[in-house]
Amino acid sequence: MAHDWRQFLVLDAISATKHGLTSRAAKHPGLTWHDHLVMLLHVAAEIEHGLMVQYLYAAYSLGGPDAATPKRQALIKRWQTSLLKVAKEEMGHLLTVQNILRLVGAPVHFGREDYPWTVPYYPYPFRLERLTRSSLACYVHAEMPPHIAKTLKEPPELSKRFEDFLETDKAEIARLIKERAEGPVHTVAAIYDDIIDIIGNEHLIPDSAFDDETYATQASWDDWGRSYGPEPRALDPSGSTVGDPLRQREANVIIMRAATRTEALAALKAIGSQGEAVHLETKRTDELSHFERFLKIFQEFPDDWVPARNIPDNPTTRKFERKGANYIDNDYARHWATLFNYRYRLLLTCLTHSFRLARLSKAGEPNLRGMVMHRIFGEMYNIKTISGVLVGLDLHKDGTAGYAAPPFEMPYSLTLPDGEADAWRLHQELLQGALDVTKLLLEKATGTGRDYLIALSDLDRRAIATIDALLEGQGSKRK
């Protein structure tokens, strides 16, 4: 999915303009400030999407022969839980960015480049890879607060908590990133700082740019966050926490809607805070920032055993010569990977469609958006399940190159057809494509994998029939 907007994005420190703005990215003279803002929001969406799938891939990579002891299994389980929580929270960030795009009159954007790639502002070049000390260094750096050394040295409590980071880890992280030699690295905060500067400047983005009528059609926590909010803490009569105060809570998914400039700024700042904020209370570690969670794993990461499976970087179902990509040439594993890609595309298609349906819904009509939302959560489950299958299958036919893994390959397009009936037909086509691959897999699948495929096929056929009935009821079914 090549983007022509790259020609407009130049990452340079520039002097303040007459409006008093100092930005990391010079605005191209061929763009208005509104254009420039929308472009940066698109980049932010791609960053959040990219981080989410990289964290998922790292989480699915954990396990393998070295994780045989109960102690190691417990450690890996905790790391995997932490990675999955952060990935869920990145999903919330992605949806919040879509809300800001809607607020400023721009289309939603769920795309990203396929691997391997880099772009200005991206924290580090995109790579699907198993969890290693090197990849963790990238994750820590991406979520690191600006001016980290100064921030941590000032309060005595922070200086003590992060003593190892300041004395050894920070330099080690810089060394590991340099060894990768893949290009420039940035923190996630960089792009949000620039977006906040632009949105906050009424000379650049006037009040008329914000459409408060989009508020009702934006993604909300009621739709997305109910399963992902932190569970309430039990307190004793004195107000103290009951139970282990160091136990990390469930993912706290931030999905914020906005109708005004002030609300947009608050939403963007909340995203940044969840990623990089360093908590000042030395005993409250139940809602650590992403930076702190990754740093904790980095500091615990072993030198004497390998906690991840032997899976490749950037697995692909596409047979082409591309640096950094690893073709899955085991036919059975590749069919599973192709099914994964269908489920991933269905998820992204449903996400895009959910925003359009929110605008089109009318009182008294069937809740079509609710049906799509239900499918989104179903596809999330499918992605997790198929990933678990893939990491247990040989990458190559001869079984000599480790295991396969989820490819997260982007489709050629995520653009929905203009006609609503055609958009529903796209769902049907993707479901039928998935059914065709499932039929191939059932020729060889056994055990729980076979049971899953049979159940999935039944659900897909029902979904196709439901859409048929919908199109017929609208008088849109083709004969």
Short mmCIF file of N, CA and C in Angstrom, two decimals, residues 310-368:
data_model
loop_
_atom_site.label_atom_id
_atom_site.label_comp_id
_atom_site.label_asym_id
_atom_site.label_seq_id
_atom_site.Cartn_x
_atom_site.Cartn_y
_atom_site.Cartn_z
N ASN A 310 11.20 -20.51 17.73
CA ASN A 310 12.01 -20.26 16.54
C ASN A 310 11.09 -19.95 15.37
N ILE A 311 10.61 -18.71 15.33
CA ILE A 311 9.75 -18.28 14.23
C ILE A 311 10.49 -17.20 13.44
N PRO A 312 10.11 -16.97 12.17
CA PRO A 312 10.87 -16.06 11.32
C PRO A 312 10.49 -14.61 11.51
N ASP A 313 11.33 -13.72 11.04
CA ASP A 313 10.94 -12.33 10.88
C ASP A 313 10.09 -12.22 9.61
N ASN A 314 9.07 -11.41 9.67
CA ASN A 314 8.27 -11.06 8.49
C ASN A 314 7.85 -12.26 7.64
N PRO A 315 7.09 -13.20 8.19
CA PRO A 315 6.62 -14.33 7.38
C PRO A 315 5.65 -13.84 6.30
N THR A 316 5.65 -14.51 5.17
CA THR A 316 4.78 -14.07 4.07
C THR A 316 4.25 -15.26 3.29
N THR A 317 3.06 -15.08 2.73
CA THR A 317 2.46 -16.08 1.83
C THR A 317 2.76 -15.74 0.38
N ARG A 318 3.44 -14.62 0.15
CA ARG A 318 3.69 -14.13 -1.21
C ARG A 318 5.11 -14.48 -1.63
N LYS A 319 5.21 -15.19 -2.72
CA LYS A 319 6.52 -15.68 -3.17
C LYS A 319 7.19 -14.63 -4.04
N PHE A 320 7.98 -13.79 -3.38
CA PHE A 320 8.74 -12.79 -4.12
C PHE A 320 10.06 -12.55 -3.42
N GLU A 321 10.99 -11.98 -4.17
CA GLU A 321 12.29 -11.65 -3.59
C GLU A 321 12.17 -10.29 -2.92
N ARG A 322 12.14 -10.31 -1.61
CA ARG A 322 12.02 -9.05 -0.88
C ARG A 322 12.87 -9.15 0.37
N LYS A 323 13.76 -8.20 0.53
CA LYS A 323 14.68 -8.24 1.65
C LYS A 323 13.92 -8.27 2.97
N GLY A 324 14.29 -9.23 3.82
CA GLY A 324 13.71 -9.30 5.15
C GLY A 324 12.46 -10.15 5.26
N ALA A 325 11.87 -10.57 4.12
CA ALA A 325 10.65 -11.38 4.15
C ALA A 325 11.00 -12.86 4.08
N ASN A 326 10.20 -13.70 4.75
CA ASN A 326 10.44 -15.14 4.78
C ASN A 326 9.20 -15.88 4.31
N TYR A 327 9.33 -16.52 3.16
CA TYR A 327 8.21 -17.22 2.52
C TYR A 327 7.88 -18.51 3.27
N ILE A 328 6.60 -18.73 3.51
CA ILE A 328 6.12 -19.96 4.14
C ILE A 328 5.91 -20.98 3.03
N ASP A 329 6.89 -21.87 2.82
CA ASP A 329 6.75 -22.78 1.68
C ASP A 329 6.16 -24.14 2.06
N ASN A 330 5.83 -24.33 3.33
CA ASN A 330 5.05 -25.50 3.75
C ASN A 330 3.59 -25.23 3.38
N ASP A 331 3.06 -26.00 2.42
CA ASP A 331 1.72 -25.73 1.89
C ASP A 331 0.66 -25.66 2.98
N TYR A 332 0.69 -26.60 3.91
CA TYR A 332 -0.34 -26.65 4.95
C TYR A 332 -0.27 -25.41 5.84
N ALA A 333 0.95 -25.04 6.24
CA ALA A 333 1.11 -23.83 7.06
C ALA A 333 0.71 -22.59 6.27
N ARG A 334 1.05 -22.57 4.99
CA ARG A 334 0.71 -21.39 4.17
C ARG A 334 -0.81 -21.25 4.01
N HIS A 335 -1.51 -22.37 3.91
CA HIS A 335 -2.98 -22.29 3.84
C HIS A 335 -3.54 -21.69 5.14
N TRP A 336 -2.98 -22.09 6.28
CA TRP A 336 -3.40 -21.49 7.55
C TRP A 336 -3.07 -20.00 7.56
N ALA A 337 -1.90 -19.63 7.05
CA ALA A 337 -1.52 -18.22 7.00
C ALA A 337 -2.43 -17.43 6.07
N THR A 338 -2.85 -18.05 4.98
CA THR A 338 -3.79 -17.39 4.06
C THR A 338 -5.14 -17.19 4.75
N LEU A 339 -5.59 -18.19 5.50
CA LEU A 339 -6.82 -18.03 6.27
C LEU A 339 -6.67 -16.89 7.28
N PHE A 340 -5.50 -16.81 7.91
CA PHE A 340 -5.23 -15.71 8.84
C PHE A 340 -5.39 -14.37 8.12
N ASN A 341 -4.82 -14.24 6.92
CA ASN A 341 -4.91 -12.99 6.18
C ASN A 341 -6.36 -12.62 5.85
N TYR A 342 -7.17 -13.63 5.52
CA TYR A 342 -8.59 -13.36 5.27
C TYR A 342 -9.26 -12.81 6.53
N ARG A 343 -8.97 -13.42 7.69
CA ARG A 343 -9.58 -12.95 8.94
C ARG A 343 -9.10 -11.54 9.28
N TYR A 344 -7.82 -11.27 9.04
CA TYR A 344 -7.25 -9.95 9.30
C TYR A 344 -7.91 -8.91 8.39
N ARG A 345 -8.08 -9.25 7.11
CA ARG A 345 -8.74 -8.32 6.20
C ARG A 345 -10.19 -8.12 6.58
N LEU A 346 -10.87 -9.18 6.98
CA LEU A 346 -12.25 -9.03 7.44
C LEU A 346 -12.33 -8.10 8.64
N LEU A 347 -11.39 -8.23 9.56
CA LEU A 347 -11.35 -7.35 10.73
C LEU A 347 -11.21 -5.90 10.30
N LEU A 348 -10.25 -5.61 9.42
CA LEU A 348 -10.02 -4.23 8.99
C LEU A 348 -11.20 -3.70 8.17
N THR A 349 -11.81 -4.55 7.37
CA THR A 349 -12.99 -4.14 6.60
C THR A 349 -14.15 -3.81 7.53
N CYS A 350 -14.34 -4.63 8.54
CA CYS A 350 -15.41 -4.37 9.51
C CYS A 350 -15.15 -3.09 10.29
N LEU A 351 -13.91 -2.85 10.66
CA LEU A 351 -13.57 -1.61 11.36
C LEU A 351 -13.93 -0.40 10.52
N THR A 352 -13.51 -0.41 9.26
CA THR A 352 -13.81 0.70 8.37
C THR A 352 -15.32 0.86 8.18
N HIS A 353 -16.02 -0.25 8.00
CA HIS A 353 -17.46 -0.21 7.76
C HIS A 353 -18.22 0.29 8.99
N SER A 354 -17.70 -0.02 10.18
CA SER A 354 -18.40 0.38 11.41
C SER A 354 -18.54 1.90 11.51
N PHE A 355 -17.52 2.63 11.05
CA PHE A 355 -17.60 4.09 11.09
C PHE A 355 -18.61 4.61 10.07
N ARG A 356 -18.66 3.98 8.90
CA ARG A 356 -19.64 4.43 7.90
C ARG A 356 -21.05 4.12 8.35
N LEU A 357 -21.28 2.95 8.91
CA LEU A 357 -22.62 2.58 9.36
C LEU A 357 -23.11 3.49 10.48
N ALA A 358 -22.17 3.96 11.31
CA ALA A 358 -22.57 4.88 12.38
C ALA A 358 -23.17 6.15 11.81
N ARG A 359 -22.69 6.57 10.63
CA ARG A 359 -23.22 7.78 9.99
C ARG A 359 -24.55 7.51 9.28
N LEU A 360 -24.70 6.29 8.77
CA LEU A 360 -25.87 5.98 7.94
C LEU A 360 -27.07 5.46 8.73
N SER A 361 -26.85 5.03 9.97
CA SER A 361 -27.92 4.41 10.76
C SER A 361 -29.07 5.38 10.99
N LYS A 362 -30.28 4.86 10.85
CA LYS A 362 -31.48 5.66 11.08
C LYS A 362 -32.38 4.96 12.08
N ALA A 363 -33.14 5.75 12.82
CA ALA A 363 -34.05 5.18 13.82
C ALA A 363 -35.05 4.25 13.15
N GLY A 364 -35.30 3.11 13.80
CA GLY A 364 -36.26 2.16 13.28
C GLY A 364 -35.70 1.14 12.32
N GLU A 365 -34.44 1.33 11.88
CA GLU A 365 -33.81 0.36 10.98
C GLU A 365 -33.05 -0.69 11.78
N PRO A 366 -32.79 -1.86 11.17
CA PRO A 366 -32.00 -2.89 11.87
C PRO A 366 -30.64 -2.34 12.29
N ASN A 367 -30.15 -2.81 13.42
CA ASN A 367 -28.86 -2.34 13.93
C ASN A 367 -27.72 -3.05 13.21
N LEU A 368 -27.43 -2.59 12.00
CA LEU A 368 -26.40 -3.22 11.18
C LEU A 368 -25.01 -2.98 11.77
#
